[in-house]
Coordinates of C-alpha atoms and ligand atoms in Angstrom, one line a residue:
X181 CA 22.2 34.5 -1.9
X182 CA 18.9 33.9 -3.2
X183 CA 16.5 32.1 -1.1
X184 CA 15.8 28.4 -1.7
X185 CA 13.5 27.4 -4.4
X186 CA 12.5 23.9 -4.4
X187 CA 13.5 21.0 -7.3
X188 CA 9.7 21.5 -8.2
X189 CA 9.2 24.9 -8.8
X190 CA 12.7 25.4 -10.6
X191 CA 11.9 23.0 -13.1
X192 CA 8.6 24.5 -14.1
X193 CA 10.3 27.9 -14.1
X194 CA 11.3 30.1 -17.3
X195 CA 13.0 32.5 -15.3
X196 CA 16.5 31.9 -17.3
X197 CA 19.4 33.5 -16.3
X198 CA 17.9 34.6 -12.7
X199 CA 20.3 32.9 -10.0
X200 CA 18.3 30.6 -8.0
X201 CA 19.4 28.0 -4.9
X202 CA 18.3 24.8 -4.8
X203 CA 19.0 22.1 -1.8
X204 CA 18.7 18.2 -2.0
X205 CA 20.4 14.9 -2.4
X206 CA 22.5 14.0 -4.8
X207 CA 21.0 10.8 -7.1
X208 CA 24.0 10.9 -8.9
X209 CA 27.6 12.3 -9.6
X210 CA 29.2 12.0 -13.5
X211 CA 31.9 13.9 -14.4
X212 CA 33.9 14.5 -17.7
X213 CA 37.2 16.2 -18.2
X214 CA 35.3 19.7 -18.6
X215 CA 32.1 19.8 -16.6
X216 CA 30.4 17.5 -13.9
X217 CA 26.7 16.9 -13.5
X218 CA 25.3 16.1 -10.7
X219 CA 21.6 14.9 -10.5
X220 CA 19.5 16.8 -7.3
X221 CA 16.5 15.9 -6.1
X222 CA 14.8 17.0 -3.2
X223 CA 11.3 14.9 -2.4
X224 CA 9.1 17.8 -4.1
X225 CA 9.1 15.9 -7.0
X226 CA 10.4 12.7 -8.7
X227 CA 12.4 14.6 -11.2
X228 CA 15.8 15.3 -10.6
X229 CA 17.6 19.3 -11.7
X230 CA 21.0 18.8 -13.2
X231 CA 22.9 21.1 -11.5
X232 CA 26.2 21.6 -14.2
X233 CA 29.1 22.2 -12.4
X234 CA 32.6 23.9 -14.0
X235 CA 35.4 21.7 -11.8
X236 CA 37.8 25.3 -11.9
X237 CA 34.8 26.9 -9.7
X238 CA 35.2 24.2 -7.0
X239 CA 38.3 22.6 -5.0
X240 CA 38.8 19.3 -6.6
X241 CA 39.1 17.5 -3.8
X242 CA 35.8 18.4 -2.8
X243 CA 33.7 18.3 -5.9
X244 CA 35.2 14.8 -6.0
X245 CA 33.6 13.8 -2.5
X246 CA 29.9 14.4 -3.6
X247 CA 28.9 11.1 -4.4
X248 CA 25.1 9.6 -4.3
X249 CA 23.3 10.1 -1.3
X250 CA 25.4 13.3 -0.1
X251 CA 23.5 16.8 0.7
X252 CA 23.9 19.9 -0.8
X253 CA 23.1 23.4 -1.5
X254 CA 23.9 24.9 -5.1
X255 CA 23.7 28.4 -6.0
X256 CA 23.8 29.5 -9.7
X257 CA 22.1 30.6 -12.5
X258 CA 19.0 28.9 -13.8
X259 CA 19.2 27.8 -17.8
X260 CA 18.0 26.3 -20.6
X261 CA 19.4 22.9 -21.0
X262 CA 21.4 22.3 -23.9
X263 CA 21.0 18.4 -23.3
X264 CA 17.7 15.6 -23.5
X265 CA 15.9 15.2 -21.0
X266 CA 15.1 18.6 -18.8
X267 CA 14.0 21.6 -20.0
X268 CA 16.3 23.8 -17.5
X269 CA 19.4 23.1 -15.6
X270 CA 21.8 24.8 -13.2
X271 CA 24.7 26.4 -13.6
X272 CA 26.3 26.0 -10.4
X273 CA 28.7 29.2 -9.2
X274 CA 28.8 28.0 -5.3
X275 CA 28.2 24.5 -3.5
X276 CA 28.0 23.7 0.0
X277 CA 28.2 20.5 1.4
X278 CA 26.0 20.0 4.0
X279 CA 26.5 16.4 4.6
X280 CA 28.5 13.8 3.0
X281 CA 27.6 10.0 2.4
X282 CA 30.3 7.7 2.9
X283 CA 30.5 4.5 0.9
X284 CA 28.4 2.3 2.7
X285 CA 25.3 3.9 2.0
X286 CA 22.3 1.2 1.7
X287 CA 20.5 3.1 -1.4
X288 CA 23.6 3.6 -3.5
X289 CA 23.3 0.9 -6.1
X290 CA 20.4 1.1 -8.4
X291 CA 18.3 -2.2 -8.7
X292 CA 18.0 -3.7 -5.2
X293 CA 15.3 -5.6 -4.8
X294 CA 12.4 -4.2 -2.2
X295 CA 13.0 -6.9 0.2
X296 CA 16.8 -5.8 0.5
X297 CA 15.2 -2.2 0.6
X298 CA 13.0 -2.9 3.7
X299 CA 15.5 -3.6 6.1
X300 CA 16.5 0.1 5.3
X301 CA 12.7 1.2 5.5
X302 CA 14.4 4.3 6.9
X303 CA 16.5 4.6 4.2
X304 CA 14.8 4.1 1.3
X305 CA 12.4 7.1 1.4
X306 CA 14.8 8.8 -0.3
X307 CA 14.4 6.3 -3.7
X308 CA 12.9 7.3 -6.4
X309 CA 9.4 4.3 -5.9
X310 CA 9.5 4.9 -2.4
X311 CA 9.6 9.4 -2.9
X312 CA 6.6 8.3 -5.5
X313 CA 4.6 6.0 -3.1
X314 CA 4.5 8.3 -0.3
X315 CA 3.6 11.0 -2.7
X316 CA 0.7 9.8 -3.5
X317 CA 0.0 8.5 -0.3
X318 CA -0.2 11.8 0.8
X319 CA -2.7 12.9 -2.0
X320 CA -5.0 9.9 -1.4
X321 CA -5.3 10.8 2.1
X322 CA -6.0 14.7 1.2
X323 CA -8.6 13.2 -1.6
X324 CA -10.2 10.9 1.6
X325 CA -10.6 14.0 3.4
X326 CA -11.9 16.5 0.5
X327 CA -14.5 13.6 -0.4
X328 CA -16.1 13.3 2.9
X329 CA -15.8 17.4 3.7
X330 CA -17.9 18.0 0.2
X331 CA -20.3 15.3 0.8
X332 CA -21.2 16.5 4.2
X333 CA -19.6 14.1 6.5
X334 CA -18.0 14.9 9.7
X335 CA -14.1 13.5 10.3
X336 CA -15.1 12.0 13.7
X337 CA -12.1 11.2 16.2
X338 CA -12.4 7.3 17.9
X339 CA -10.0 6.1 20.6
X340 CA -8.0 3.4 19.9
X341 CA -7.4 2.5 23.3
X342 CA -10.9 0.1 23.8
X343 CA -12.6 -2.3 25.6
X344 CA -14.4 -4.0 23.2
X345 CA -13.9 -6.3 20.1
X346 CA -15.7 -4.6 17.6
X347 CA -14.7 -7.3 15.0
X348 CA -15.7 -9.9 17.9
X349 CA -12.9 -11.6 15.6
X350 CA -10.4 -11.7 19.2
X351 CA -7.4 -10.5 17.5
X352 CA -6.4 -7.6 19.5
X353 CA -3.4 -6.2 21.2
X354 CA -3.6 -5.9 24.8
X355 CA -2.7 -2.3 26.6
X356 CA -1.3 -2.9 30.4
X357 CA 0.8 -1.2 32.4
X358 CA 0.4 -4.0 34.6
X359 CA 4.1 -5.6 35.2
X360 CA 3.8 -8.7 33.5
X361 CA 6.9 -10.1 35.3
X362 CA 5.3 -9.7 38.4
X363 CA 1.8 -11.4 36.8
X364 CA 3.8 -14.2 36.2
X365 CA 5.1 -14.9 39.3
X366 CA 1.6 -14.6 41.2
X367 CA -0.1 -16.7 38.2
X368 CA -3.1 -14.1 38.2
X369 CA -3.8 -10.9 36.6
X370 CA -6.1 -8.1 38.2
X371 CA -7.6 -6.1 35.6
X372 CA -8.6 -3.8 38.3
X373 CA -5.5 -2.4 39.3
X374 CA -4.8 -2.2 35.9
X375 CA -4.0 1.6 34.4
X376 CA -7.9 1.6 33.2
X377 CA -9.5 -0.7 36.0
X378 CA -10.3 -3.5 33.6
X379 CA -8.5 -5.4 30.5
X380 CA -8.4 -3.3 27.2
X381 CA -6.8 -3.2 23.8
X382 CA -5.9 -1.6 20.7
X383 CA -8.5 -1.3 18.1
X384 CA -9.2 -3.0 15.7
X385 CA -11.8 -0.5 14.1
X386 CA -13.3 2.9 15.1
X387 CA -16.8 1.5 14.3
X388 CA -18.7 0.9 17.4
X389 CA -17.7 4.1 18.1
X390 CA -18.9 5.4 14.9
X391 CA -22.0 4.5 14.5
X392 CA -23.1 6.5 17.8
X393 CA -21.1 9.6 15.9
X394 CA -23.4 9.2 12.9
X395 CA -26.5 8.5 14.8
X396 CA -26.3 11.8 16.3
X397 CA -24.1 14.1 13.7
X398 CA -26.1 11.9 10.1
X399 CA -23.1 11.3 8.5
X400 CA -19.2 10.7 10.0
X401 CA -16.1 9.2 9.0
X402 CA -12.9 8.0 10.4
X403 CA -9.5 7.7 9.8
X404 CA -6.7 6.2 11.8
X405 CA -4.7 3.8 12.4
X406 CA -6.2 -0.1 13.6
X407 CA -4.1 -2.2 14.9
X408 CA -4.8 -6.5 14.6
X409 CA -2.8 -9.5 16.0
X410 CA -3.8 -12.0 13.3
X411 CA -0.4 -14.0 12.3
X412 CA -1.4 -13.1 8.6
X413 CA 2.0 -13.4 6.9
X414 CA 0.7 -12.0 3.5
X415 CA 2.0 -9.0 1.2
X416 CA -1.8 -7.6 1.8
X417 CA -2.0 -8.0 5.7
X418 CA 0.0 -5.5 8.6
X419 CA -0.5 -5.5 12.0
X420 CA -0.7 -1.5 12.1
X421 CA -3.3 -0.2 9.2
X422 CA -5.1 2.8 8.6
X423 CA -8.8 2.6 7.7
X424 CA -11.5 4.8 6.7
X425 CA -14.8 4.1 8.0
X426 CA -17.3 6.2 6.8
X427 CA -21.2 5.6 8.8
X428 CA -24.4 6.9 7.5
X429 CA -27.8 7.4 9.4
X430 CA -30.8 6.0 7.2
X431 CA -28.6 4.6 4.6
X432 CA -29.8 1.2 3.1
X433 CA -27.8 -1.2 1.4
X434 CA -28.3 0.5 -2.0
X435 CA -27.1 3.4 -1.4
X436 CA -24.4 2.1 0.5
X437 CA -22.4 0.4 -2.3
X438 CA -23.3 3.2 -4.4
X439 CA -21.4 5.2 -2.1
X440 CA -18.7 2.5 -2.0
X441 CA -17.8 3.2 -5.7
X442 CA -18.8 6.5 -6.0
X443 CA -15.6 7.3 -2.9
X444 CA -13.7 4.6 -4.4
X445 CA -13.4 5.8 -8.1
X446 CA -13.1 9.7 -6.7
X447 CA -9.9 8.9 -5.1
X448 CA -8.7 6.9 -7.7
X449 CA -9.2 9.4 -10.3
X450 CA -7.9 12.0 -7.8
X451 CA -4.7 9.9 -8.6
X452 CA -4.9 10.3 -11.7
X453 CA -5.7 14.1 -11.9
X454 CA -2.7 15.1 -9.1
X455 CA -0.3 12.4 -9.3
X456 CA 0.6 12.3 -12.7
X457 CA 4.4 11.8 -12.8
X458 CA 4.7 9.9 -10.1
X459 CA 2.0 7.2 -11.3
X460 CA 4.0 7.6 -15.1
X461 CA 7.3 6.9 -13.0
X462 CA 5.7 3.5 -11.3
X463 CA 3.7 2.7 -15.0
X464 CA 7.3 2.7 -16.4
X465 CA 9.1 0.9 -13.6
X466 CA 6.5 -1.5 -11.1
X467 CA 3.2 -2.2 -13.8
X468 CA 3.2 -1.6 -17.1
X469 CA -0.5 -1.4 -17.2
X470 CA -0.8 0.6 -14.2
X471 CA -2.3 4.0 -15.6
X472 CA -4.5 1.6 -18.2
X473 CA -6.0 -0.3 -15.0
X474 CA -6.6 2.7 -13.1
X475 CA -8.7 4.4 -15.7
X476 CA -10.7 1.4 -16.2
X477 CA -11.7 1.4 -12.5
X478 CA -12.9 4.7 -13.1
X479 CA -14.9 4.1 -16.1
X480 CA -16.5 1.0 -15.0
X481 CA -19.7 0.4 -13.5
X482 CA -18.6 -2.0 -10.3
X483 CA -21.1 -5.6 -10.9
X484 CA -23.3 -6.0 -8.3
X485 CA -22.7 -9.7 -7.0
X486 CA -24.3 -11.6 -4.0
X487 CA -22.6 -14.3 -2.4
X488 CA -24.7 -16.8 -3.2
X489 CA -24.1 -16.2 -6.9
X490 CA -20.4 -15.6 -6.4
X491 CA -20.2 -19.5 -4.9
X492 CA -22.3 -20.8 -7.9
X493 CA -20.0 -19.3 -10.4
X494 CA -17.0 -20.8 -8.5
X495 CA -18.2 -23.9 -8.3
X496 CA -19.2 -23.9 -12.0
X497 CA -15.9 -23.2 -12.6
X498 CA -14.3 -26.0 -10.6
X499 CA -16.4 -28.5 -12.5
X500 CA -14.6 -26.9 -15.9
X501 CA -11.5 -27.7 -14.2
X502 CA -10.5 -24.5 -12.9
X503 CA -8.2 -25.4 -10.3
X504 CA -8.1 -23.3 -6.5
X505 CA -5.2 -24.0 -4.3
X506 CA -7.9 -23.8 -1.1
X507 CA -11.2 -26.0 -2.6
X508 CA -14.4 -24.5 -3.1
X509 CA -16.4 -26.1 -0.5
X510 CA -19.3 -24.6 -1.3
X511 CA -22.2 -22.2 0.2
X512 CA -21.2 -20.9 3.8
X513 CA -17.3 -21.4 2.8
X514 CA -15.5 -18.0 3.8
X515 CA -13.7 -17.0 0.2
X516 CA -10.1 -16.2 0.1
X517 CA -8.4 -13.6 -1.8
X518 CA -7.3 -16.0 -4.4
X519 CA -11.0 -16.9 -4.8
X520 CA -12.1 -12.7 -4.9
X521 CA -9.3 -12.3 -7.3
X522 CA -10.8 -14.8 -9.9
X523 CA -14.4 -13.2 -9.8
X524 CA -12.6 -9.7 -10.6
X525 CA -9.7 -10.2 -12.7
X526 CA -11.1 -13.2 -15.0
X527 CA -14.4 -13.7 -14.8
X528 CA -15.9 -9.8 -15.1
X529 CA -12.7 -8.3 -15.3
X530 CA -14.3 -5.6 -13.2
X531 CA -14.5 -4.7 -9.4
X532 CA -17.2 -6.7 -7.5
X533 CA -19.2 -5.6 -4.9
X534 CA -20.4 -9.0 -3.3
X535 CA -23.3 -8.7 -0.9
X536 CA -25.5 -11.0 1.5
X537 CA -22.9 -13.2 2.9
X538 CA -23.8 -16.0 5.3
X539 CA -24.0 -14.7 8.8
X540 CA -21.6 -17.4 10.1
X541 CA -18.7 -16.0 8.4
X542 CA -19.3 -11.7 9.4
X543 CA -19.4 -9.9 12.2
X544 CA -22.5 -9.6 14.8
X545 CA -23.1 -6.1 14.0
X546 CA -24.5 -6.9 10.3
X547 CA -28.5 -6.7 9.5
X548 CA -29.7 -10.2 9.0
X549 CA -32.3 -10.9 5.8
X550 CA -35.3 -12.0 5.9
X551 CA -34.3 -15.5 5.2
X552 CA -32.8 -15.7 8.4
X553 CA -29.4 -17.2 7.0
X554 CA -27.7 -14.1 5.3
X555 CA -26.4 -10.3 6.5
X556 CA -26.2 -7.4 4.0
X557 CA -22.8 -7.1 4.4
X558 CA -21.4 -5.3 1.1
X559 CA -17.9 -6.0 0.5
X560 CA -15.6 -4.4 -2.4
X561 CA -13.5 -6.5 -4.5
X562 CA -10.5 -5.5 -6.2
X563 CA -8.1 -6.6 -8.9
X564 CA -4.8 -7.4 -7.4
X565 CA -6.2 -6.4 -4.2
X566 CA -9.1 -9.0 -3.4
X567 CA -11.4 -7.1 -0.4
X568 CA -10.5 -3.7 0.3
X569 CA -13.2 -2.4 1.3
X570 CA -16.0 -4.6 4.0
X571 CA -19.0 -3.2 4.2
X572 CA -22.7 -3.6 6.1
X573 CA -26.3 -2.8 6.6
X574 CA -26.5 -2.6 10.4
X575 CA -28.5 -4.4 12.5
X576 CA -30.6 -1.6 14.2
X577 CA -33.1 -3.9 16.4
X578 CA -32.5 -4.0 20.1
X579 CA -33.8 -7.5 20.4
X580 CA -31.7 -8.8 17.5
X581 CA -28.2 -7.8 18.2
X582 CA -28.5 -8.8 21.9
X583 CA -29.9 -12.0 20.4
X584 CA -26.4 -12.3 18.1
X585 CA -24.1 -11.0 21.3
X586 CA -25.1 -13.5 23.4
X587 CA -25.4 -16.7 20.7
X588 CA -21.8 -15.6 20.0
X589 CA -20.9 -15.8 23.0
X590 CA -19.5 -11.9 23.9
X591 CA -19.4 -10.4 26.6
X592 CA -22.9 -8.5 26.7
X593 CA -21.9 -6.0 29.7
X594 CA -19.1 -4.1 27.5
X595 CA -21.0 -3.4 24.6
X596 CA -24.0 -1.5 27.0
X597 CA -23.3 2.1 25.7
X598 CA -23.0 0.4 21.6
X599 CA -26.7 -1.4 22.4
X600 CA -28.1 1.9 23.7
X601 CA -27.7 3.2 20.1
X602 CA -31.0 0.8 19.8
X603 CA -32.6 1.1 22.6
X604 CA -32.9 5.2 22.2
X605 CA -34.0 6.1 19.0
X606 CA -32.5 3.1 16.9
X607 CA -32.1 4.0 13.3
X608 CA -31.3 2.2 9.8
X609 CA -27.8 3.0 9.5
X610 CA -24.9 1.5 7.2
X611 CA -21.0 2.0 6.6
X612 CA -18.1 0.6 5.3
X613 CA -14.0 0.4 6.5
X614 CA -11.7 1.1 3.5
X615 CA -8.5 -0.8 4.4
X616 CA -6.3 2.6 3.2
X617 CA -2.8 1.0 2.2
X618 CA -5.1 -2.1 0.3
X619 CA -5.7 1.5 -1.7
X620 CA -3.0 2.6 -2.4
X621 CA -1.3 -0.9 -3.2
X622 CA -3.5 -0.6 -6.0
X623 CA -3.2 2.5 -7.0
X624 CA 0.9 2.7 -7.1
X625 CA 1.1 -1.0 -8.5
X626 CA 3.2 -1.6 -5.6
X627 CA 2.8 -5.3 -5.3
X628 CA 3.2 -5.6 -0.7
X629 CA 1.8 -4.0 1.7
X630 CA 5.2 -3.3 3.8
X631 CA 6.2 -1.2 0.9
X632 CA 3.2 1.3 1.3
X633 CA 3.3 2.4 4.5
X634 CA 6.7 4.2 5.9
X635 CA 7.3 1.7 8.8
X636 CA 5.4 -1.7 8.4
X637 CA 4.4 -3.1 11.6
X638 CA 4.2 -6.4 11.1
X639 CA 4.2 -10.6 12.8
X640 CA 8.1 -10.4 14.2
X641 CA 8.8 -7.1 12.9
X642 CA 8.3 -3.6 14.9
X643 CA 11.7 -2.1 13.4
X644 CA 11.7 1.4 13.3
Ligands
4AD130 O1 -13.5 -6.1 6.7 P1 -13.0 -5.4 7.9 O2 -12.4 -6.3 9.0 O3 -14.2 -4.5 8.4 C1 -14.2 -3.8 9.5 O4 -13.3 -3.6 10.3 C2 -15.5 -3.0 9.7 N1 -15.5 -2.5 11.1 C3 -15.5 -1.9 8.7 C4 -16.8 -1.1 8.8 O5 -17.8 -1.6 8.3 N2 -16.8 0.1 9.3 O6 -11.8 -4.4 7.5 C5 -12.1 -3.4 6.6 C6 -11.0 -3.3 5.6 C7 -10.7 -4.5 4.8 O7 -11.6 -4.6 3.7 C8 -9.3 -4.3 4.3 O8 -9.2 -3.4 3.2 C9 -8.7 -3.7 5.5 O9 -9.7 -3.1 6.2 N3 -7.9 -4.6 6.4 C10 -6.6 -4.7 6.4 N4 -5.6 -4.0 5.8 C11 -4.4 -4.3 6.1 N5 -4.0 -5.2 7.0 C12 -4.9 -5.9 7.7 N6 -4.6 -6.9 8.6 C13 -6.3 -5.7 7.4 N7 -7.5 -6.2 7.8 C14 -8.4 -5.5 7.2
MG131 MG1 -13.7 -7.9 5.9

């Protein structure tokens, strides 16, 4: 018996009439009076090998009981396909069953929608969208690394076990191993007998952590998973995410965004140069325009937009009688997606990256202006996305973020070790977080977030 060859490399192969074995899971089963076909695929690629089998070859009984879902091996001869559609099939002379799929199976019928498919999330890797999604999830997260490697960053590990709100947003995850049955009953809680002698959390961004990485090694990046409590119900929002959050020593806010869209359009095109038949597969079934959009991403220069501008031209726009389900308020408004959307998709029909937002509505951590009333943050827009990507100058005087901690109201004491990035040697420093499934949303068409990641964790949902 030969040893196994994988769907893949079988199809590319002119090797006819060499015997070859190939192992998978059936798609599907048709049979006619005088030979059955049976459609194999094993996750190496989305295209299925017809494996041809002669019923006289094979017990009935048997041949009969491989339906969808079931998995086999198949030894035979590899040929040229007489019929549409493949260039070489097999000519089966042995199967074996190594397990069969009874009639209940969740993926059998063809069609179901992917809310039906997500109760089965440990199913339905073995579709046809979701064998394409994770695909290319894989690539984008080998282009992520290859970027960063050539460009001279370091991958720098962060904990995600913390202390600190890097966000300051308050929408972490608490870690205890403190018995909270027990905490009830005495109606107090003593961090200090807790596992880590005081109250921490999940991250909600490697940051912080970060910046003192690249203001010792120039130039980091992470990537790992975050983890944030907001109740955000949405198909772009998870409670479990993984980011990339590249940090730069002596970067200003030019060269920032041009990194922004000099990464972002590498990966995408990295999609486009390694994930060819998956992306035709999801053009053909999820977004007929999905190949088209991604190429115009590519080609496009992103605009350059500050906030202050962005609010004008919505406001504008309301007075034409553009309507927004939430109002334009105007300047100091936080924008929603639905807001981001209309900048990118129909007013430049390009990516935005929007700068200089007011500093009520960021993060302490940002570098204020001169005018005392906006932070270079440097946030990417997307179409179909909104934000993927939020971005900043950091603030790199001692005096001023202390100034921000406390008129926010944080607790100064557990950011000591972030502040001492200022107070010894401060530097200009800037990075960005990529929100990694917002990426590959866009990039497979898939239209929610639950159905980009393997297990979504998610507001009443930890299934899995
Ligand atoms: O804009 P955010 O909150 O920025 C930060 O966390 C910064 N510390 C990043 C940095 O400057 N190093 O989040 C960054 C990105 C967002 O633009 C979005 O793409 C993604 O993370 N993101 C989420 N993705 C999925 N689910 C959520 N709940 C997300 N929240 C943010
Ligand atoms: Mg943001």
């Amino acid at each position: 018996m030969s040893s196994r060859t994988k769907v893949v490399d079988a199809l590319r192969s002119t090797d006819f009439g060499k015997e070859i074995t190939v192992k998978g899971w059936v798609r599907s089963h048709r049979n006619s009076k005088a030979v059955d076909f049976i459609a194999l695929n094993d996750g190496s690629t989305i295209k299925n090998i017809q494996v041809v089998v002669d019923p006289s070859t094979m017990d009935a009984e048997q041949l009969k009981s491989i339906t969808t879902g079931a998995c086999i091996r198949v030894t035979g001869m590899l040929v040229e396909s007489q019929g549409k559609g493949q260039a070489c099939e097999v000519q089966s002379r042995e199967i074996e069953i190594y397990g069969l799929c009874p009639g209940d199976y969740p993926m059998q019928k063809k069609g179901q929608s992917f809310e039906y498919m997500r109760q089965f999330a440990h199913m339905r890797l073995r579709t046809n969208t979701f064998g394409a999604v994770f695909r290319i999830r894989h690539n984008m997260a080998i282009a992520v690394h290859k970027y960063f490697h050539d460009h001279g960053f370091y991958y720098f590990h962060t904990p995600l076990i913390t202390a600190s709100d890097a966000e300051g947003a308050g929408e972490m995850f608490q870690v205890t191993t403190l018995d909270l049955d027990r905490v009830a009953k005495s109606g107090e809680v003593d961090y200090e007998k807790d596992f880590f002698g005081k109250k921490t959390s999940l991250t909600v961004s490697g940051q912080l952590e970060g910046e003192l990485g690249a203001t010792a090694l120039g130039a980091i990046y992470t990537f790992g998973p975050t983890f944030r409590a907001e109740n955000s119900n949405t198909p772009r929002h998870l409670a479990e995410f993984w980011m990339i959050e590249p940090e730069v020593a002596f970067m200003d806010q030019k060269e920032l965004m041009d990194l922004e869209e000099d990464f972002i359009k590498y990966c995408v095109r990295w999609a486009l140069d390694n994930c060819h038949d998956d992306l035709e597969f999801l053009n053909q079934m999820i977004d007929k325009t999905l190949i088209q959009t991604l190429e115009s991403v590519v080609k496009e220069d992103f605009v350059r937009l500050t906030y202050t501008k962005g609010i004008r031209i919505l406001e504008e726009t309301v007075k034409q009688g553009r309507k927004f389900e939430f109002p334009i308020t105007g300047w100091g408004m936080d924008l929603s997606s639905e807001h981001e959307r209309f900048l990118v998709e129909e007013y430049f029909k390009r990516p935005v990256i929007m700068t200089d937002y007011p500093a009520s509505i960021k993060a302490f951590y940002m570098k204020k202006n001169a005018d005392g009333k906006t932070m270079q943050g440097t946030d990417v827009l997307f179409p179909r996305i909104g934000e993927i990507i939020g971005g900043s100058v950091r603030e790199e005087s001692y005096e001023k973020l202390v100034g921000e901690i406390e008129a926010r109201g944080m607790e100064e004491s557990t950011y000591g070790w972030y502040l001492d990035t200022r107070k010894y040697g401060s530097c200009p420093h800037a990075g960005f977080g990529l929100g990694f499934e917002r990426l590959i949303l866009f990039v497979t068409g898939m239209q929610n977030i639950r159905d980009v990641i393997p297990f979504a964790r998610t507001p009443k949902n930890a299934e899995f």
